[in-house]
mmCIF file of C-alpha atoms in Angstrom:
data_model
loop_
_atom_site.group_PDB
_atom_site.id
_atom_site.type_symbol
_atom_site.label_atom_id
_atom_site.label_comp_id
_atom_site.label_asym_id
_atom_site.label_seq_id
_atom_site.Cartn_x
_atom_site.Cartn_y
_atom_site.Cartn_z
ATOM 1 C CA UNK A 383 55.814 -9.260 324.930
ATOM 2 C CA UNK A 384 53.615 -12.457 325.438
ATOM 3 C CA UNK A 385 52.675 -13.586 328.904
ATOM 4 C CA UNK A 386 52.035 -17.085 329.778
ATOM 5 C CA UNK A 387 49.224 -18.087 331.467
ATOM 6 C CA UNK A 388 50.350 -20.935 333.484
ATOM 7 C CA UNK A 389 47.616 -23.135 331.316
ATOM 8 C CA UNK A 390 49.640 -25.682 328.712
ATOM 9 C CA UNK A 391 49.196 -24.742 325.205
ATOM 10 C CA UNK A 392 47.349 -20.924 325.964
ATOM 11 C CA UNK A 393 49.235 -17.969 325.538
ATOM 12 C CA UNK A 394 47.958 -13.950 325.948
ATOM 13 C CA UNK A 395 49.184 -10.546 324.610
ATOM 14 C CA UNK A 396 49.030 -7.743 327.206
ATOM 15 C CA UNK A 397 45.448 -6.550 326.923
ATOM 16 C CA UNK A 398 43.942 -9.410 324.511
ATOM 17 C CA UNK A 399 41.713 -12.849 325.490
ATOM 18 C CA UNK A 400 43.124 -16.007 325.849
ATOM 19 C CA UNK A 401 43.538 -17.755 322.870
ATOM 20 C CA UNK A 402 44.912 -21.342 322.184
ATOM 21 C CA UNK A 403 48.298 -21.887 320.770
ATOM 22 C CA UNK A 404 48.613 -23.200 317.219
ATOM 23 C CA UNK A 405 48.955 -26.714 317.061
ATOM 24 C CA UNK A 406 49.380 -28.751 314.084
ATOM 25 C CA UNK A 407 45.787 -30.810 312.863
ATOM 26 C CA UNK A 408 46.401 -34.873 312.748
ATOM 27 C CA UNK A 409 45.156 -35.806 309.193
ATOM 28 C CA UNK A 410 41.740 -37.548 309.620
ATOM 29 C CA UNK A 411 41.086 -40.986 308.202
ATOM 30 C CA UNK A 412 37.750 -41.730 306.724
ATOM 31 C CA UNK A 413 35.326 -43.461 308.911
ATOM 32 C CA UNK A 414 34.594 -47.021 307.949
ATOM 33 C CA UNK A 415 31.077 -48.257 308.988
ATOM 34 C CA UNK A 416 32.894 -52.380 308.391
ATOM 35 C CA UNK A 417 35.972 -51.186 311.066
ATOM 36 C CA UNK A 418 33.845 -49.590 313.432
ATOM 37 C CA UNK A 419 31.498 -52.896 313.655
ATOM 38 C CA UNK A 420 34.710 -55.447 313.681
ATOM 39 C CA UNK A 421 36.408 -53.077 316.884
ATOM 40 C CA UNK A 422 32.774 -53.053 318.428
ATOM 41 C CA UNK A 423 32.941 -56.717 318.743
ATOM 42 C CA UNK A 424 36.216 -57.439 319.114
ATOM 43 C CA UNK A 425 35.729 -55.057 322.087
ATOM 44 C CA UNK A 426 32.303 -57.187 323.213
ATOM 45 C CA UNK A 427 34.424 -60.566 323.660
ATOM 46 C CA UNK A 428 36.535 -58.524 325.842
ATOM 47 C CA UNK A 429 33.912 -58.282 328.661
ATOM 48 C CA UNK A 430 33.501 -60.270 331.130
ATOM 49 C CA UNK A 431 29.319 -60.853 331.091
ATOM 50 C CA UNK A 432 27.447 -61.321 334.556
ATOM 51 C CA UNK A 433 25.561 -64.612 334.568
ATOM 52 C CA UNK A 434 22.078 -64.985 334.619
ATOM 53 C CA UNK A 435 22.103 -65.170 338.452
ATOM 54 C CA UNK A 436 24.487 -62.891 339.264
ATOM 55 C CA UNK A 437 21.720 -60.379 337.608
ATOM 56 C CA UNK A 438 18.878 -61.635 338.847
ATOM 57 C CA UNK A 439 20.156 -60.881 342.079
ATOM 58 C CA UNK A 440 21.754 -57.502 341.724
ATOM 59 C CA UNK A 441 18.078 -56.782 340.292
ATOM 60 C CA UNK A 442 16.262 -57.825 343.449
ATOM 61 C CA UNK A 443 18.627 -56.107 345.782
ATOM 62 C CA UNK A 444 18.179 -52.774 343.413
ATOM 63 C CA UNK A 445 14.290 -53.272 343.943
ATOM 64 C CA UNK A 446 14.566 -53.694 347.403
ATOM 65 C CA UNK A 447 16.718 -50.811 348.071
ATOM 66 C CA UNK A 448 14.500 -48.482 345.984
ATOM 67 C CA UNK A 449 11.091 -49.916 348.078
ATOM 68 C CA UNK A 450 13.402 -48.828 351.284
ATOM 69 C CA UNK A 451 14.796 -45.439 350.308
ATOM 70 C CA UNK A 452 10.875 -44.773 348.988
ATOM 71 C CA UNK A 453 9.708 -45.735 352.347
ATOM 72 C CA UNK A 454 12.482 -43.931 353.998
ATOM 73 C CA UNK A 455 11.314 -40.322 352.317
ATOM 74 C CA UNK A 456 7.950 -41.098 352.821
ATOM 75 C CA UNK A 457 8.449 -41.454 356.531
ATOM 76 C CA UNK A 458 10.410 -38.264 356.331
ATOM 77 C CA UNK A 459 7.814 -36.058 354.222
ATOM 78 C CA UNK A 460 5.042 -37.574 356.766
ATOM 79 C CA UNK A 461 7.010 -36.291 359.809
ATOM 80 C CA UNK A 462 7.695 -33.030 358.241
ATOM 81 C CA UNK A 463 4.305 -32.820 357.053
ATOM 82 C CA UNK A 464 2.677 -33.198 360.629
ATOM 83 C CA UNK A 465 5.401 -30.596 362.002
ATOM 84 C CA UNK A 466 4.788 -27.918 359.361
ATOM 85 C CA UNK A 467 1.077 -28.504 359.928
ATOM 86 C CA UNK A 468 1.133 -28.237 363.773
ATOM 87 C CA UNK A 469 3.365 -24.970 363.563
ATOM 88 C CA UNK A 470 1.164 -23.659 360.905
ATOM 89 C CA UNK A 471 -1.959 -24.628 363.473
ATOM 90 C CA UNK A 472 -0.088 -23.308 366.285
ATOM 91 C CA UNK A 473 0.404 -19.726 364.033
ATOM 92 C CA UNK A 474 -3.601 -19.643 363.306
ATOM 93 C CA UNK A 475 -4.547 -20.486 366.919
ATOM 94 C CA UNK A 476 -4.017 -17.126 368.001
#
């Protein structure tokens, strides 16, 4: 008697793995270099394009937030830095 497994499409014999249930295979149609290239650019005029500005700006505000979040883990290494090496000070004092 087969058990289902609650997953779609699996099914299991008492005692055996999991295996997936036969499903019929879709017939594959060639691939065409000449369709691929016409649905890439039929999918290019599709997209809307930023302007030039619009990514100029986006660039400078990526910059600017990397120079910040740089100088924010540089703060935070320096502070841990001078607390591991006063505990480690404090731990050779003695």
């Amino acid at each position: 008697m087969a058990k289902t497994s609650g997953l779609v499409g699996l099914t299991r014999n008492a005692g055996a793995n999991i295996a997936p249930a036969a499903q019929p295979a879709a017939p594959k149609r060639p691939f065409s270099p000449i369709q691929f290239l016409r649905e890439t650019r039929a999918e290019g005029r599709k997209v809307t394009w930023t302007s030039w500005k619009e990514t100029w700006i986006t660039s400078i505000m990526v910059g600017l937030m990397v120079i910040l979040t740089a100088l924010f883990f540089f703060g935070v290494d320096a502070v841990l830095h001078a607390v591991v090496t006063a505990l480690l000070n404090l731990a050779n004092a003695e």
